[in-house]
CSV table of C-alpha atoms and ligand atoms in Angstrom, one decimal:
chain,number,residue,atom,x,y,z
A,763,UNK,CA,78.8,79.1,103.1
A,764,UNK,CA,79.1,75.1,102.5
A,765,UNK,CA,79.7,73.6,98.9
A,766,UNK,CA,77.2,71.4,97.6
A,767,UNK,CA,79.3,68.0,98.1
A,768,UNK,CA,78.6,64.5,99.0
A,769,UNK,CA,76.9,64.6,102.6
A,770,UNK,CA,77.5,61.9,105.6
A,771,UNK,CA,74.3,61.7,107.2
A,772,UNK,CA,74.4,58.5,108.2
A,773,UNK,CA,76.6,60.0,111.0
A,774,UNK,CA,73.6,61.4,113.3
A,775,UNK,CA,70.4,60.7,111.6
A,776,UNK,CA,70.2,57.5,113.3
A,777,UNK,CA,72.6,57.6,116.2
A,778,UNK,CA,70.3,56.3,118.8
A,779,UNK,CA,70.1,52.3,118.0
A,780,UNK,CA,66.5,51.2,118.7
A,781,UNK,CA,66.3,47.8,120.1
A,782,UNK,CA,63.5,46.2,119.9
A,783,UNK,CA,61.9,45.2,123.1
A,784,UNK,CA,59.4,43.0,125.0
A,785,UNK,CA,56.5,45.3,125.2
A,786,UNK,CA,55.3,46.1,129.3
A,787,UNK,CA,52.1,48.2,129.8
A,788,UNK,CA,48.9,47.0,131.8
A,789,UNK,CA,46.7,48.0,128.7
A,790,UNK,CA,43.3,49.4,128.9
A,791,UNK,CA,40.9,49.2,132.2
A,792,UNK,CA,38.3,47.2,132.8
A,793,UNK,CA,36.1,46.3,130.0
A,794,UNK,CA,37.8,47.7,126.7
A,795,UNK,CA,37.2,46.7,123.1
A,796,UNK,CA,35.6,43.8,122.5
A,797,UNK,CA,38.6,41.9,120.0
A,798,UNK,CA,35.5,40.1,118.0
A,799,UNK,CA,33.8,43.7,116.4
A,800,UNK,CA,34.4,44.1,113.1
A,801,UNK,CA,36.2,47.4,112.5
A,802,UNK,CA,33.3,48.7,110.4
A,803,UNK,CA,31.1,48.8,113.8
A,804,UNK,CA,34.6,50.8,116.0
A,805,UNK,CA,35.5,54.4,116.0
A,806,UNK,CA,38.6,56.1,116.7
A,807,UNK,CA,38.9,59.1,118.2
A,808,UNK,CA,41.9,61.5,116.8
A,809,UNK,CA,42.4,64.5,119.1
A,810,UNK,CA,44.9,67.2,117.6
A,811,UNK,CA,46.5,70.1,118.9
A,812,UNK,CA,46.2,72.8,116.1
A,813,UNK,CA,46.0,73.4,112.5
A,814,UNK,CA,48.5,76.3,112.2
A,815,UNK,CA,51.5,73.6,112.0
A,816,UNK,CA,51.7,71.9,108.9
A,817,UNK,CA,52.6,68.8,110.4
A,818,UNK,CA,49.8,68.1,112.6
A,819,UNK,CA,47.5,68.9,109.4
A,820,UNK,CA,49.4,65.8,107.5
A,821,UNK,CA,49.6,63.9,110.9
A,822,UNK,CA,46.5,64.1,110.7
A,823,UNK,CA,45.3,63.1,107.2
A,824,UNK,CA,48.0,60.3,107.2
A,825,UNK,CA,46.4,58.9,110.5
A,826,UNK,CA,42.4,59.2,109.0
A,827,UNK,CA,43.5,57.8,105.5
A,828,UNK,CA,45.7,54.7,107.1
A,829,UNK,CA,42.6,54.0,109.7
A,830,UNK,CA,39.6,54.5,107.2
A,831,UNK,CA,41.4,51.6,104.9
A,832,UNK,CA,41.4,49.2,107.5
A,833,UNK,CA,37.4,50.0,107.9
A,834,UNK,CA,37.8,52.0,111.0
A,835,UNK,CA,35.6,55.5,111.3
A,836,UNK,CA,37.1,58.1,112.6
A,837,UNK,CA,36.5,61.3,114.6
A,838,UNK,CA,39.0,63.7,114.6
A,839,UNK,CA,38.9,67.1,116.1
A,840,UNK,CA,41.6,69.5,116.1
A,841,UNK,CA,41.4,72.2,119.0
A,842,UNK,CA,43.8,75.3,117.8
A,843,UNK,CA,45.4,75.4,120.5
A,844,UNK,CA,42.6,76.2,123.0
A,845,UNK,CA,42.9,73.5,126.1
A,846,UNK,CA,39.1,73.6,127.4
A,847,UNK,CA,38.2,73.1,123.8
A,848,UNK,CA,40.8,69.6,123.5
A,849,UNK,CA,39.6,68.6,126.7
A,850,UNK,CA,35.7,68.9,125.8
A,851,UNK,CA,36.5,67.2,122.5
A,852,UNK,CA,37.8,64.4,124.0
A,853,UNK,CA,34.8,64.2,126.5
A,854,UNK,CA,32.6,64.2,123.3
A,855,UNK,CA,34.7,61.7,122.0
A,856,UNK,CA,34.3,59.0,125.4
A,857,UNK,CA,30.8,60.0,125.8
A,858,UNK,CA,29.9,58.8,122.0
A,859,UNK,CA,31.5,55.2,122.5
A,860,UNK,CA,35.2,55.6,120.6
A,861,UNK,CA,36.9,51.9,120.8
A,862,UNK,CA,40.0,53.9,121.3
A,863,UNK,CA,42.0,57.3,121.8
A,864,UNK,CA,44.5,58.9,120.0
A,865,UNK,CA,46.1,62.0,121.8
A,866,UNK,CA,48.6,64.9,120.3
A,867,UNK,CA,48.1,66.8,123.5
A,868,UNK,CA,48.0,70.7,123.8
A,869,UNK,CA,49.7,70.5,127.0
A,870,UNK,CA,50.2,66.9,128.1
A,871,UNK,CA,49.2,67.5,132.2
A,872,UNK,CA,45.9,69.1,131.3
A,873,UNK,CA,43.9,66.1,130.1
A,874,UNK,CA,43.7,63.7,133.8
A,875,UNK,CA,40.4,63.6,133.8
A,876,UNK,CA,39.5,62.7,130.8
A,877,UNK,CA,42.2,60.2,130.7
A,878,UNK,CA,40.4,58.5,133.9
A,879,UNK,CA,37.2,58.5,132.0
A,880,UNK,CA,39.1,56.7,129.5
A,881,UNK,CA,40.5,54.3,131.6
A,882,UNK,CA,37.1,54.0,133.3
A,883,UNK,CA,35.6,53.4,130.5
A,884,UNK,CA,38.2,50.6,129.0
A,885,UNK,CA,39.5,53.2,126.1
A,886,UNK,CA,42.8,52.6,125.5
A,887,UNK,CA,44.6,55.6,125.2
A,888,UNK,CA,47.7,56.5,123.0
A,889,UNK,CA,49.9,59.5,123.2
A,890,UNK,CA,50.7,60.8,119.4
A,891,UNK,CA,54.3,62.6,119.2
A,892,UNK,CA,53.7,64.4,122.6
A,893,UNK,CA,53.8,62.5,126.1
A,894,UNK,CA,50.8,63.1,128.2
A,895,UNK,CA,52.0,63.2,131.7
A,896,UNK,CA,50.5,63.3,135.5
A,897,UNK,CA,48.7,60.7,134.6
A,898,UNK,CA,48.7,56.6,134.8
A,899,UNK,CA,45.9,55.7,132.2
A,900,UNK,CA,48.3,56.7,129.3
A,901,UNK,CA,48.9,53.0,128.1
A,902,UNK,CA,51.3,54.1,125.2
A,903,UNK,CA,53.3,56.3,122.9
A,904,UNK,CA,54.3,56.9,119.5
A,905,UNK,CA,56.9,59.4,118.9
A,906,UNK,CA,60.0,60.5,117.4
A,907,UNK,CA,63.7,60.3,119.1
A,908,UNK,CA,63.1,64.0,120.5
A,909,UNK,CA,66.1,64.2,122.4
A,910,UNK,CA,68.1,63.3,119.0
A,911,UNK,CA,66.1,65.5,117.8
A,912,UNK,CA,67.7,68.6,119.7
A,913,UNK,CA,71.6,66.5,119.2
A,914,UNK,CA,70.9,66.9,115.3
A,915,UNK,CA,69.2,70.6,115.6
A,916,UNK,CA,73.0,71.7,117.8
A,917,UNK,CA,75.0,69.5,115.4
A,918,UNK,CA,73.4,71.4,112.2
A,919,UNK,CA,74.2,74.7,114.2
A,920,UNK,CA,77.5,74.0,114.4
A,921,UNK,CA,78.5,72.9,110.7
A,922,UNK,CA,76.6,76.1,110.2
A,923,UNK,CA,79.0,77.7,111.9
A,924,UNK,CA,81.9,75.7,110.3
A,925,UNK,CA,82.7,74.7,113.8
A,926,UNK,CA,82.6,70.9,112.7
A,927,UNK,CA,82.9,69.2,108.7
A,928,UNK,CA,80.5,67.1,107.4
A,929,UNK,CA,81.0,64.3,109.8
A,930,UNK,CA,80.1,66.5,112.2
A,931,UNK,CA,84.1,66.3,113.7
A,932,UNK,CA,86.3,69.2,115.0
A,933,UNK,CA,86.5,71.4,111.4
A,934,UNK,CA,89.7,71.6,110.6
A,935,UNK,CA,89.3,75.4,109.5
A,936,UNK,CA,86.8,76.2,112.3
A,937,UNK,CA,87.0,79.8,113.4
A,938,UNK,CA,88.5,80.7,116.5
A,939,UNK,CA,85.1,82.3,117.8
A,940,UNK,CA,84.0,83.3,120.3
A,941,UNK,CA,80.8,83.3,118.0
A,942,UNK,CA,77.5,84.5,119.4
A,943,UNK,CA,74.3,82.5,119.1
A,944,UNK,CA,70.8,83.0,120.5
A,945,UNK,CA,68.5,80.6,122.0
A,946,UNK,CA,65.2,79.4,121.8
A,947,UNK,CA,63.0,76.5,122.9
A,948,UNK,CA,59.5,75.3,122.6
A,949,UNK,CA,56.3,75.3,124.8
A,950,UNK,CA,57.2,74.4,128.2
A,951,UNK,CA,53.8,72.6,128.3
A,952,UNK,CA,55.2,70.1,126.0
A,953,UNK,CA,57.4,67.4,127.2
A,954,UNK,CA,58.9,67.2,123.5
A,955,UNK,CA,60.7,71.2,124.1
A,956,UNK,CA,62.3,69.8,127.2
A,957,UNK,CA,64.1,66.4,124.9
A,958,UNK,CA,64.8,69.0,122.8
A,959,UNK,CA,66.5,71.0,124.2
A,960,UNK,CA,68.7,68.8,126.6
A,961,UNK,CA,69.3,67.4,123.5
A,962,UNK,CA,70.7,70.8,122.0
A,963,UNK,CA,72.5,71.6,125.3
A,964,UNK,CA,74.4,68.8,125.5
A,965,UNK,CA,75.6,69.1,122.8
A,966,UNK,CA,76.4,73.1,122.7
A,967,UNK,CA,78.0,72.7,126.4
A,968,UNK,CA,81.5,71.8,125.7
A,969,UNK,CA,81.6,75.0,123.4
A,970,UNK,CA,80.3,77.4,125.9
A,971,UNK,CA,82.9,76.1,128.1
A,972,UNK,CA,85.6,76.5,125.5
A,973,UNK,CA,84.6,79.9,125.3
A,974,UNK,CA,84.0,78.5,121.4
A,975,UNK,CA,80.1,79.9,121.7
A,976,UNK,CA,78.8,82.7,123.4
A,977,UNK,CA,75.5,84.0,124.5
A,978,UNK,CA,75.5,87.5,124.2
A,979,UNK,CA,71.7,87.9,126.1
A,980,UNK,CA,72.6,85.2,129.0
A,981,UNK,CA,69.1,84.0,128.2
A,982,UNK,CA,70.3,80.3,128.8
A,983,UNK,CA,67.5,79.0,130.5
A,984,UNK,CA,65.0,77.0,129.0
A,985,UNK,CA,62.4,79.4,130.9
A,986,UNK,CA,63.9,82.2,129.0
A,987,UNK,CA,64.2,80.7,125.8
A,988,UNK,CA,60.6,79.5,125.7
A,989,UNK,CA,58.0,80.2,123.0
A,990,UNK,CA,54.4,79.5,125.0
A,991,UNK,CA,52.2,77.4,122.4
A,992,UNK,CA,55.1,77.4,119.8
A,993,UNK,CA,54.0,80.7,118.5
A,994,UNK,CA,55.9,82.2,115.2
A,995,UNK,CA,55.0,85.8,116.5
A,996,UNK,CA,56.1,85.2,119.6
A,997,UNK,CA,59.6,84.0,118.2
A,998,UNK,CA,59.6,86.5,116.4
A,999,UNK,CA,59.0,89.3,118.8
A,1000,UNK,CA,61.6,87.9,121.0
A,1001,UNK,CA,64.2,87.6,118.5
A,1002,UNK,CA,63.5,91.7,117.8
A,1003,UNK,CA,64.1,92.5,121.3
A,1004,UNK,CA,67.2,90.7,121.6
A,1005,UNK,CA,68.6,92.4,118.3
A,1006,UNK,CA,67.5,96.0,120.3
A,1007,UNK,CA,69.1,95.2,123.8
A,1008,UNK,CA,71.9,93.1,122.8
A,1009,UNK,CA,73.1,94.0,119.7
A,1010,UNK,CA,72.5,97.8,119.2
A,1011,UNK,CA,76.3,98.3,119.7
A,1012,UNK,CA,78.0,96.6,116.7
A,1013,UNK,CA,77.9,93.0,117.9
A,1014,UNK,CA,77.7,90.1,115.7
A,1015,UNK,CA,75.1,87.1,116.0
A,1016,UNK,CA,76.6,84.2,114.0
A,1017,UNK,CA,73.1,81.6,114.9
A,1018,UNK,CA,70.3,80.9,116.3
A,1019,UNK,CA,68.8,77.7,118.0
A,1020,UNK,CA,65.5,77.6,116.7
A,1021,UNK,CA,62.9,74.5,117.5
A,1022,UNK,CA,60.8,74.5,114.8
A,1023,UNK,CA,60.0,75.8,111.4
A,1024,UNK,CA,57.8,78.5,112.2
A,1025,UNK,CA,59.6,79.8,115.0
A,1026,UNK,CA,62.7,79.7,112.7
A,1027,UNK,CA,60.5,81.6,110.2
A,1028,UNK,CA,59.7,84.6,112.3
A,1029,UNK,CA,63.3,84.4,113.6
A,1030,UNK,CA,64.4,85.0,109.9
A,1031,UNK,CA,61.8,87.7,109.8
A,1032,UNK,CA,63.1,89.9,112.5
A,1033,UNK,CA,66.7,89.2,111.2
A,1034,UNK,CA,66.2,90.2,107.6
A,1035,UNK,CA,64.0,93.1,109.5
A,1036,UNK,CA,67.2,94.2,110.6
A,1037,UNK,CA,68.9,93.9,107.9
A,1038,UNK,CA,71.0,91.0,107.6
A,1039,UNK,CA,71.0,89.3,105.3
A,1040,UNK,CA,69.0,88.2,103.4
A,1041,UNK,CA,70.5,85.0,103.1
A,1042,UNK,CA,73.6,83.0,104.8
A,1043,UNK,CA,76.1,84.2,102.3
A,1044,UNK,CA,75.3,88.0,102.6
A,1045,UNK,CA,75.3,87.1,106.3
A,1046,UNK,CA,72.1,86.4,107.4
A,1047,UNK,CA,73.0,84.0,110.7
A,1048,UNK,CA,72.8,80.5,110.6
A,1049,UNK,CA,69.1,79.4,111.9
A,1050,UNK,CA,68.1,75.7,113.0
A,1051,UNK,CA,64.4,74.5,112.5
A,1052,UNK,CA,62.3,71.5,112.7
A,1053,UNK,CA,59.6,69.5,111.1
A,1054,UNK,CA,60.7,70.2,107.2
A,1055,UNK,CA,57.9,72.2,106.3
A,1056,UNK,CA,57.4,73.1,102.7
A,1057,UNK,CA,57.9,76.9,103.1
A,1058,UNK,CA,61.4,76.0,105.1
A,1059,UNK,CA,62.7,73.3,103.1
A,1060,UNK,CA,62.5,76.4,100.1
A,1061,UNK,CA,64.3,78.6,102.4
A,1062,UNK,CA,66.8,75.9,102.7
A,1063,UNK,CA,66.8,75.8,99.1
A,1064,UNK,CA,67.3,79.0,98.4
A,1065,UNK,CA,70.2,79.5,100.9
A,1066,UNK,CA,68.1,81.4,104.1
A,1067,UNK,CA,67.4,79.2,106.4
A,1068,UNK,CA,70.3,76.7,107.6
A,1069,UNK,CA,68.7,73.0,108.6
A,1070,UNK,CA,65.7,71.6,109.6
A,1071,UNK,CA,65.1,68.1,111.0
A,1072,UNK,CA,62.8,65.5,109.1
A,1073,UNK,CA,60.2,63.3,110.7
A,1074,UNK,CA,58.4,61.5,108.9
A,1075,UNK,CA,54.8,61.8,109.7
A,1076,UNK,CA,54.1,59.4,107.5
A,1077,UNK,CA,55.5,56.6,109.4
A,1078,UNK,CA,54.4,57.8,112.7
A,1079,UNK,CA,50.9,57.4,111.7
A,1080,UNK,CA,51.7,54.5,110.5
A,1081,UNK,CA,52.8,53.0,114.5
A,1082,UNK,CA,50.1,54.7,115.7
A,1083,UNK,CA,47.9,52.5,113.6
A,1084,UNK,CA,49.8,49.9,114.3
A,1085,UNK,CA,49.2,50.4,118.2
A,1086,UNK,CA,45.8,51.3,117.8
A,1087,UNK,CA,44.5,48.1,116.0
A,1088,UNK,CA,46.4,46.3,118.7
A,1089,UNK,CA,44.7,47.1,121.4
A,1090,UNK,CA,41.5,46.7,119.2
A,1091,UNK,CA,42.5,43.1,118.5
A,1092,UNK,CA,42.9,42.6,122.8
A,1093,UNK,CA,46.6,42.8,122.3
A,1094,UNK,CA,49.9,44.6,123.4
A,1095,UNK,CA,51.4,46.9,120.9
A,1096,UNK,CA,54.9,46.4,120.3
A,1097,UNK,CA,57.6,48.9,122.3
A,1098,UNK,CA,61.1,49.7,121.2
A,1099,UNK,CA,62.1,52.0,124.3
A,1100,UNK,CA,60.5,51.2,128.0
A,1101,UNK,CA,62.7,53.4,130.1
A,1102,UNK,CA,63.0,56.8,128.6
A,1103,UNK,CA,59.6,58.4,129.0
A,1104,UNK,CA,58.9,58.5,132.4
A,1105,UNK,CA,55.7,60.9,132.7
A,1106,UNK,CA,55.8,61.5,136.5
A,1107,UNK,CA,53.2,58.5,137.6
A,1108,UNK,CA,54.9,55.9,135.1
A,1109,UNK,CA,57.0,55.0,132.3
A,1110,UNK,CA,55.1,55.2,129.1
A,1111,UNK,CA,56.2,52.0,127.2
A,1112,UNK,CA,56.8,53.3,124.0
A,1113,UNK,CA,57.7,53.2,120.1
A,1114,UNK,CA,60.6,55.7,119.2
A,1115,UNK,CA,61.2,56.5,115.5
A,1116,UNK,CA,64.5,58.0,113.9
A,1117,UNK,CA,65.1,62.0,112.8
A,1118,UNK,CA,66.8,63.4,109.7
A,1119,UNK,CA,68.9,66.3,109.4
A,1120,UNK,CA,68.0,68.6,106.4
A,1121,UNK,CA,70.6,71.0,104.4
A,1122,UNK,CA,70.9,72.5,101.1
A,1123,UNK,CA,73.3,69.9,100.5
A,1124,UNK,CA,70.8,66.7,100.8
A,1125,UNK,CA,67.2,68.3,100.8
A,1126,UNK,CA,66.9,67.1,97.5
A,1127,UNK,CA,67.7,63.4,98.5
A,1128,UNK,CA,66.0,63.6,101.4
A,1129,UNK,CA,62.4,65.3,100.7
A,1130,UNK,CA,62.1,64.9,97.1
A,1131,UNK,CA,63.8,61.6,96.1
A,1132,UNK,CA,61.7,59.9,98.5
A,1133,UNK,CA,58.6,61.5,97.4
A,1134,UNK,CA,57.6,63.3,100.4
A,1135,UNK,CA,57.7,66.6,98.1
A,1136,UNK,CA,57.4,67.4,94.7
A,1137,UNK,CA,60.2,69.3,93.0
A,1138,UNK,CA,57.6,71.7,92.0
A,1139,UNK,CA,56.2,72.1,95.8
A,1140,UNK,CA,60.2,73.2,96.7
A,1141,UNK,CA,60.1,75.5,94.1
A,1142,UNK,CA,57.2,77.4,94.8
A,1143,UNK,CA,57.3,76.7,98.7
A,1144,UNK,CA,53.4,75.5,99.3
A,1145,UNK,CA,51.9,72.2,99.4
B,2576,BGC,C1,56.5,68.4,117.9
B,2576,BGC,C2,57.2,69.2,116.9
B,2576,BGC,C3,56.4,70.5,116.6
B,2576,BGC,C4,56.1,71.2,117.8
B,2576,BGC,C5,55.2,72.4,117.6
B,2576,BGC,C6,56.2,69.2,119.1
B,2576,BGC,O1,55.6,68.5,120.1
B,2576,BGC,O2,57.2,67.2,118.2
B,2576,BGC,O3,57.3,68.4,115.7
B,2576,BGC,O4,57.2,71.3,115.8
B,2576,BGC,O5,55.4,70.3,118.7
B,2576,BGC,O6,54.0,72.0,117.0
């Protein structure tokens, strides 16, 4: 659809400027590390959502590997997806004497009480990528610009579309439209879908109103758009039945909002199912993603799927380390954003990191040149 040319990222990858600020936080309760152990005698306890994303898999090697070379041990448990089994892993954890508590939660308001054993107990406690809310003895977070997130996933959508150039301003040759798009949004258990997706909205609003964009299955709620647990099938299921009872006559879908990789994936699936495509220039509909997994960033590659959006795990491990061996040396860890994430007792001080967009026209520069990927893991799609 889009030449290969010369592409201005610089325009939204980093549009939100992160000042850095005084940290705030009340830190761990009563008791907590002692600042004099050596790390040799401290564990950390690493509690992870599920192994079926990619990224929580790397999250979590990058986050053993950075803590284990700083003499830390570490005990990380990863729960596929099963809430009793996070929560009971995370009693295991505060029961055998962890020094501190990193948290990718499941769903971030299911984990109270064994964030007050924490606090009871003088564990700090650090939310990783996903907020954990209802609860005050969260004492911070590492995570990614996730409202930016969804800005860059709508922009991407719309150069798709050819509704804006490569600055991401009015296209001069945009089509009239209306063009139709679908919808969908993340686990509405996760504080990150909701960022996400006001992020997306926001952004799309001005072209519903235009009458630029269209919905063709009014499904415009976030309710409506969800995917429980961030399942691909699910997606992909949903994405069938809007094909049967929205588009059986003729219509034409133009894109699809899509929250992450997977989901974009089974999206794809039920699209090329259909038999569009198979890729964007036979007419397979423009579909966002997230997370730059290896099997997307090959159907970026290879012309299929549209965008994705890059964060860098690598780095976020990196602040959560950071944090973590701040707290275990009796001090504050460092915030760069104490007002945004507000988790319903409390704001969360926190330390926000900067998204990239992903095309065919930069993937290259972007995952390979700066050695996230091999040239040969693009080609063949697998890690
Ligand atoms: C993360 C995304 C991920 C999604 C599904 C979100 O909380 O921020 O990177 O794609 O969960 O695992």
């Amino acid at each position: 659809m889009h030449n290969r040319r010369s592409f201005m990222l610089g325009a939204t990858a980093g549009a939100a400027a992160l000042g850095l600020a005084a940290c705030g936080g009340e830190g761990a309760g009563s008791g907590g590390p002692d600042p004099e152990a050596d790390p040799s005698e401290l564990t950390v306890g690493v509690a992870m959502p599920t192994q079926t994303y990619e990224r929580w898999v790397k999250d979590g090697e990058n986050i053993k590997a950075g803590l284990e070379d700083l003499g830390y041990t570490v005990d990380m448990q990863y729960a596929e997806d099963d809430i009793p089994t996070q929560q009971q892993q995370i009693d295991q954890m505060i029961t055998s004497g962890v020094a501190a508590l990193l948290i990718a939660s499941i769903d971030g308001a299911s984990l109270s009480s064994q964030l007050d054993a924490a606090a009871a107990a003088g564990i700090p406690v650090i939310a990783y990528d996903r907020l954990l809310t209802d609860s005050e003895n969260v004492d911070f977070y590492v995570t990614f610009d996730n409202y930016e997130v969804g800005v860059n996933q709508a922009n991407s959508l719309l150069y798709g579309l050819g509704l804006v150039d490569d600055s991401f301003e009015p296209a001069g040759d945009a089509p009239e439209g209306p063009l139709n798009i679908e919808l969908f949004a993340g686990s509405l258990d996760d504080n990150n879908a909701h960022l996400f997706w006001e992020g997306a909205i926001d952004t799309l609003q001005p072209y519903f109103d235009d009458g630029t964009l269209a919905v063709p299955s009014e499904q415009m709620d976030i309710e409506q758009a969800a995917t429980q647990r961030w399942e691909q099938e699910t997606a992909q299921k949903r994405m069938e039945n809007l094909l049967t009872t929205h588009y059986n006559g003729g219509e034409e879908l133009d894109g699809v909002l899509a929250p992450a990789d997977p989901l974009s994936r089974g999206i794809i699936n039920a699209l090329q199912n259909a038999g569009l495509g198979p890729t964007i220039e036979e007419g397979l509909p423009v579909v966002t993603g997230q997370d730059a997994e290896i099997a997307s960033i090959k159907l970026i590659a290879d012309g299929v799927q549209s965008s994705t959006i890059f964060k860098d795990t690598r780095d976020l491990a990196e602040q959560a380390i950071i944090a973590t061996e701040a707290y275990l040396q009796g001090e504050e860890p460092e915030a760069n954003d104490t007002e945004t994430y507000e988790n319903g007792v409390k704001v969360v001080p926190s330390y926000l990191l900067e998204v990239q967009m992903v095309l065919q026209e930069n993937y290259e520069e972007v995952m390979v040149d700066s050695g996230y990927y091999t040239a040969e893991q693009v080609e063949s799609g697998q890690l």
